[in-house]
Structure formats: C-alpha cells, structure tokens
Amino acid sequence: MSVNDLLASGKAVITRTEAAQLLECDVRTVSRAIDKGEIEALPFGRKKMIPVRPLLKRLGFEA
C-alpha cells in the first residue's frame, strides 16, 4: 500500500497491518508506536484503528 493508494481508497481509518504496509515496517513496530503515542489510534473492541488524516499529516502529507 502506498500513500496514493490510501488516498484513492477514501478510507477514514486503517488497521495496524495496513499501517505497517504503508510504513514498510513490522506490525509490532506500529503497535509500539501506538503505545508510545507516536501514532494516534482509536480502540475498537480488541482492535486499534488508525485515523488516516492524522497519520498522513504526521508523515508530512496533506490528506
């Protein structure tokens, strides 16, 4: 998944797995960043959903 793919999808939130694909890192790295507050995430049951706009803004992209 690329930033362009994400923008074209129109998704408001993504999973940790999708974020890891976007960031080209391991899912555990994304989980640690969420735990440290470096990536914003919303609890949804046992899952953590990552809002796309704040993530892209943090990466330097305007969404």
Tab-separated table of N, CA and C in Angstrom:
chain	number	residue	atom	x	y	z
A	1	MET	N	0.844	-1.172	0.000
A	1	MET	CA	0.000	0.000	0.000
A	1	MET	C	0.888	1.234	0.000
A	2	SER	N	0.559	2.175	-0.859
A	2	SER	CA	1.289	3.442	-0.914
A	2	SER	C	0.374	4.565	-0.434
A	3	VAL	N	0.947	5.731	-0.264
A	3	VAL	CA	0.156	6.893	0.140
A	3	VAL	C	-0.903	7.175	-0.915
A	4	ASN	N	-0.539	7.067	-2.180
A	4	ASN	CA	-1.511	7.305	-3.259
A	4	ASN	C	-2.653	6.299	-3.203
A	5	ASP	N	-2.334	5.031	-2.933
A	5	ASP	CA	-3.377	4.004	-2.799
A	5	ASP	C	-4.317	4.352	-1.651
A	6	LEU	N	-3.727	4.786	-0.552
A	6	LEU	CA	-4.520	5.118	0.626
A	6	LEU	C	-5.441	6.306	0.356
A	7	LEU	N	-4.913	7.325	-0.271
A	7	LEU	CA	-5.724	8.494	-0.597
A	7	LEU	C	-6.845	8.134	-1.571
A	8	ALA	N	-6.531	7.281	-2.540
A	8	ALA	CA	-7.530	6.874	-3.537
A	8	ALA	C	-8.624	6.004	-2.919
A	9	SER	N	-8.294	5.278	-1.864
A	9	SER	CA	-9.260	4.378	-1.242
A	9	SER	C	-10.368	5.137	-0.513
A	10	GLY	N	-10.058	6.328	-0.031
A	10	GLY	CA	-11.051	7.113	0.700
A	10	GLY	C	-11.319	6.600	2.104
A	11	LYS	N	-10.490	5.698	2.612
A	11	LYS	CA	-10.684	5.161	3.957
A	11	LYS	C	-10.446	6.242	5.006
A	12	ALA	N	-11.230	6.191	6.063
A	12	ALA	CA	-11.060	7.125	7.172
A	12	ALA	C	-10.111	6.553	8.220
A	13	VAL	N	-10.095	5.231	8.349
A	13	VAL	CA	-9.214	4.554	9.307
A	13	VAL	C	-8.588	3.341	8.637
A	14	ILE	N	-7.427	2.928	9.159
A	14	ILE	CA	-6.765	1.721	8.683
A	14	ILE	C	-6.343	0.880	9.881
A	15	THR	N	-6.029	-0.368	9.616
A	15	THR	CA	-5.583	-1.285	10.662
A	15	THR	C	-4.080	-1.142	10.884
A	16	ARG	N	-3.600	-1.776	11.941
A	16	ARG	CA	-2.155	-1.791	12.195
A	16	ARG	C	-1.412	-2.459	11.048
A	17	THR	N	-2.006	-3.507	10.488
A	17	THR	CA	-1.374	-4.226	9.375
A	17	THR	C	-1.235	-3.313	8.161
A	18	GLU	N	-2.294	-2.578	7.853
A	18	GLU	CA	-2.242	-1.656	6.720
A	18	GLU	C	-1.231	-0.537	6.972
A	19	ALA	N	-1.166	-0.054	8.193
A	19	ALA	CA	-0.189	0.987	8.536
A	19	ALA	C	1.231	0.458	8.386
A	20	ALA	N	1.449	-0.784	8.793
A	20	ALA	CA	2.777	-1.395	8.662
A	20	ALA	C	3.170	-1.514	7.189
A	21	GLN	N	2.216	-1.870	6.340
A	21	GLN	CA	2.495	-1.936	4.900
A	21	GLN	C	2.847	-0.556	4.363
A	22	LEU	N	2.097	0.446	4.779
A	22	LEU	CA	2.336	1.814	4.334
A	22	LEU	C	3.718	2.299	4.776
A	23	LEU	N	4.069	2.006	6.021
A	23	LEU	CA	5.337	2.464	6.596
A	23	LEU	C	6.506	1.537	6.298
A	24	GLU	N	6.198	0.391	5.662
A	24	GLU	CA	7.207	-0.619	5.332
A	24	GLU	C	7.976	-1.056	6.582
A	25	CYS	N	7.197	-1.448	7.583
A	25	CYS	CA	7.780	-1.923	8.823
A	25	CYS	C	6.940	-3.078	9.361
A	26	ASP	N	7.351	-3.634	10.459
A	26	ASP	CA	6.640	-4.733	11.096
A	26	ASP	C	5.430	-4.208	11.868
A	27	VAL	N	4.403	-5.019	11.971
A	27	VAL	CA	3.199	-4.647	12.718
A	27	VAL	C	3.548	-4.342	14.165
A	28	ARG	N	4.509	-5.056	14.730
A	28	ARG	CA	4.907	-4.803	16.120
A	28	ARG	C	5.497	-3.407	16.295
A	29	THR	N	6.162	-2.909	15.272
A	29	THR	CA	6.706	-1.554	15.322
A	29	THR	C	5.569	-0.542	15.380
A	30	VAL	N	4.532	-0.767	14.586
A	30	VAL	CA	3.358	0.110	14.614
A	30	VAL	C	2.699	0.041	15.988
A	31	SER	N	2.568	-1.158	16.545
A	31	SER	CA	1.956	-1.321	17.866
A	31	SER	C	2.745	-0.564	18.935
A	32	ARG	N	4.066	-0.637	18.879
A	32	ARG	CA	4.891	0.093	19.852
A	32	ARG	C	4.723	1.599	19.690
A	33	ALA	N	4.642	2.063	18.440
A	33	ALA	CA	4.449	3.498	18.188
A	33	ALA	C	3.090	3.957	18.726
A	34	ILE	N	2.085	3.107	18.609
A	34	ILE	CA	0.769	3.434	19.170
A	34	ILE	C	0.865	3.512	20.688
A	35	ASP	N	1.520	2.526	21.298
A	35	ASP	CA	1.662	2.506	22.761
A	35	ASP	C	2.421	3.728	23.283
A	36	LYS	N	3.391	4.216	22.506
A	36	LYS	CA	4.177	5.387	22.900
A	36	LYS	C	3.469	6.700	22.589
A	37	GLY	N	2.351	6.632	21.858
A	37	GLY	CA	1.633	7.840	21.487
A	37	GLY	C	2.177	8.509	20.240
A	38	GLU	N	3.056	7.837	19.523
A	38	GLU	CA	3.639	8.399	18.308
A	38	GLU	C	2.679	8.296	17.122
A	39	ILE	N	1.795	7.314	17.171
A	39	ILE	CA	0.750	7.153	16.159
A	39	ILE	C	-0.578	7.153	16.896
A	40	GLU	N	-1.492	8.008	16.430
A	40	GLU	CA	-2.825	8.077	17.033
A	40	GLU	C	-3.622	6.840	16.636
A	41	ALA	N	-4.323	6.254	17.605
A	41	ALA	CA	-5.160	5.088	17.320
A	41	ALA	C	-6.408	5.121	18.189
A	42	LEU	N	-7.489	4.627	17.623
A	42	LEU	CA	-8.763	4.576	18.320
A	42	LEU	C	-9.085	3.137	18.676
A	43	PRO	N	-9.412	2.860	19.941
A	43	PRO	CA	-9.776	1.493	20.299
A	43	PRO	C	-11.123	1.121	19.691
A	44	PHE	N	-11.191	-0.064	19.149
A	44	PHE	CA	-12.429	-0.583	18.570
A	44	PHE	C	-12.488	-2.053	18.952
A	45	GLY	N	-13.077	-2.316	20.124
A	45	GLY	CA	-13.023	-3.673	20.663
A	45	GLY	C	-11.589	-4.010	21.009
A	46	ARG	N	-11.108	-5.130	20.522
A	46	ARG	CA	-9.713	-5.519	20.755
A	46	ARG	C	-8.773	-4.926	19.722
A	47	LYS	N	-9.335	-4.316	18.695
A	47	LYS	CA	-8.520	-3.752	17.626
A	47	LYS	C	-8.197	-2.290	17.903
A	48	LYS	N	-7.167	-1.816	17.239
A	48	LYS	CA	-6.815	-0.396	17.249
A	48	LYS	C	-6.915	0.071	15.810
A	49	MET	N	-7.762	1.062	15.587
A	49	MET	CA	-7.925	1.619	14.251
A	49	MET	C	-7.174	2.941	14.178
A	50	ILE	N	-6.446	3.149	13.108
A	50	ILE	CA	-5.597	4.326	12.963
A	50	ILE	C	-6.261	5.308	12.002
A	51	PRO	N	-6.600	6.507	12.481
A	51	PRO	CA	-7.187	7.511	11.597
A	51	PRO	C	-6.184	7.923	10.516
A	52	VAL	N	-6.631	7.953	9.287
A	52	VAL	CA	-5.744	8.205	8.149
A	52	VAL	C	-5.207	9.637	8.147
A	53	ARG	N	-6.085	10.616	8.329
A	53	ARG	CA	-5.646	12.018	8.227
A	53	ARG	C	-4.513	12.372	9.197
A	54	PRO	N	-4.640	12.048	10.500
A	54	PRO	CA	-3.538	12.374	11.413
A	54	PRO	C	-2.238	11.625	11.065
A	55	LEU	N	-2.376	10.389	10.591
A	55	LEU	CA	-1.179	9.627	10.225
A	55	LEU	C	-0.477	10.281	9.039
A	56	LEU	N	-1.239	10.627	8.007
A	56	LEU	CA	-0.638	11.261	6.836
A	56	LEU	C	-0.044	12.620	7.194
A	57	LYS	N	-0.717	13.365	8.057
A	57	LYS	CA	-0.190	14.655	8.492
A	57	LYS	C	1.140	14.471	9.212
A	58	ARG	N	1.192	13.462	10.083
A	58	ARG	CA	2.426	13.161	10.823
A	58	ARG	C	3.570	12.793	9.872
A	59	LEU	N	3.216	12.172	8.758
A	59	LEU	CA	4.215	11.780	7.757
A	59	LEU	C	4.573	12.915	6.795
A	60	GLY	N	3.884	14.056	6.937
A	60	GLY	CA	4.198	15.203	6.107
A	60	GLY	C	3.340	15.326	4.863
A	61	PHE	N	2.258	14.572	4.797
A	61	PHE	CA	1.334	14.644	3.661
A	61	PHE	C	0.058	15.334	4.101
A	62	GLU	N	-0.517	16.102	3.213
A	62	GLU	CA	-1.818	16.693	3.480
A	62	GLU	C	-2.871	15.750	2.940
A	63	ALA	N	-3.846	15.407	3.755
A	63	ALA	CA	-4.902	14.479	3.324
A	63	ALA	C	-6.162	15.228	3.017
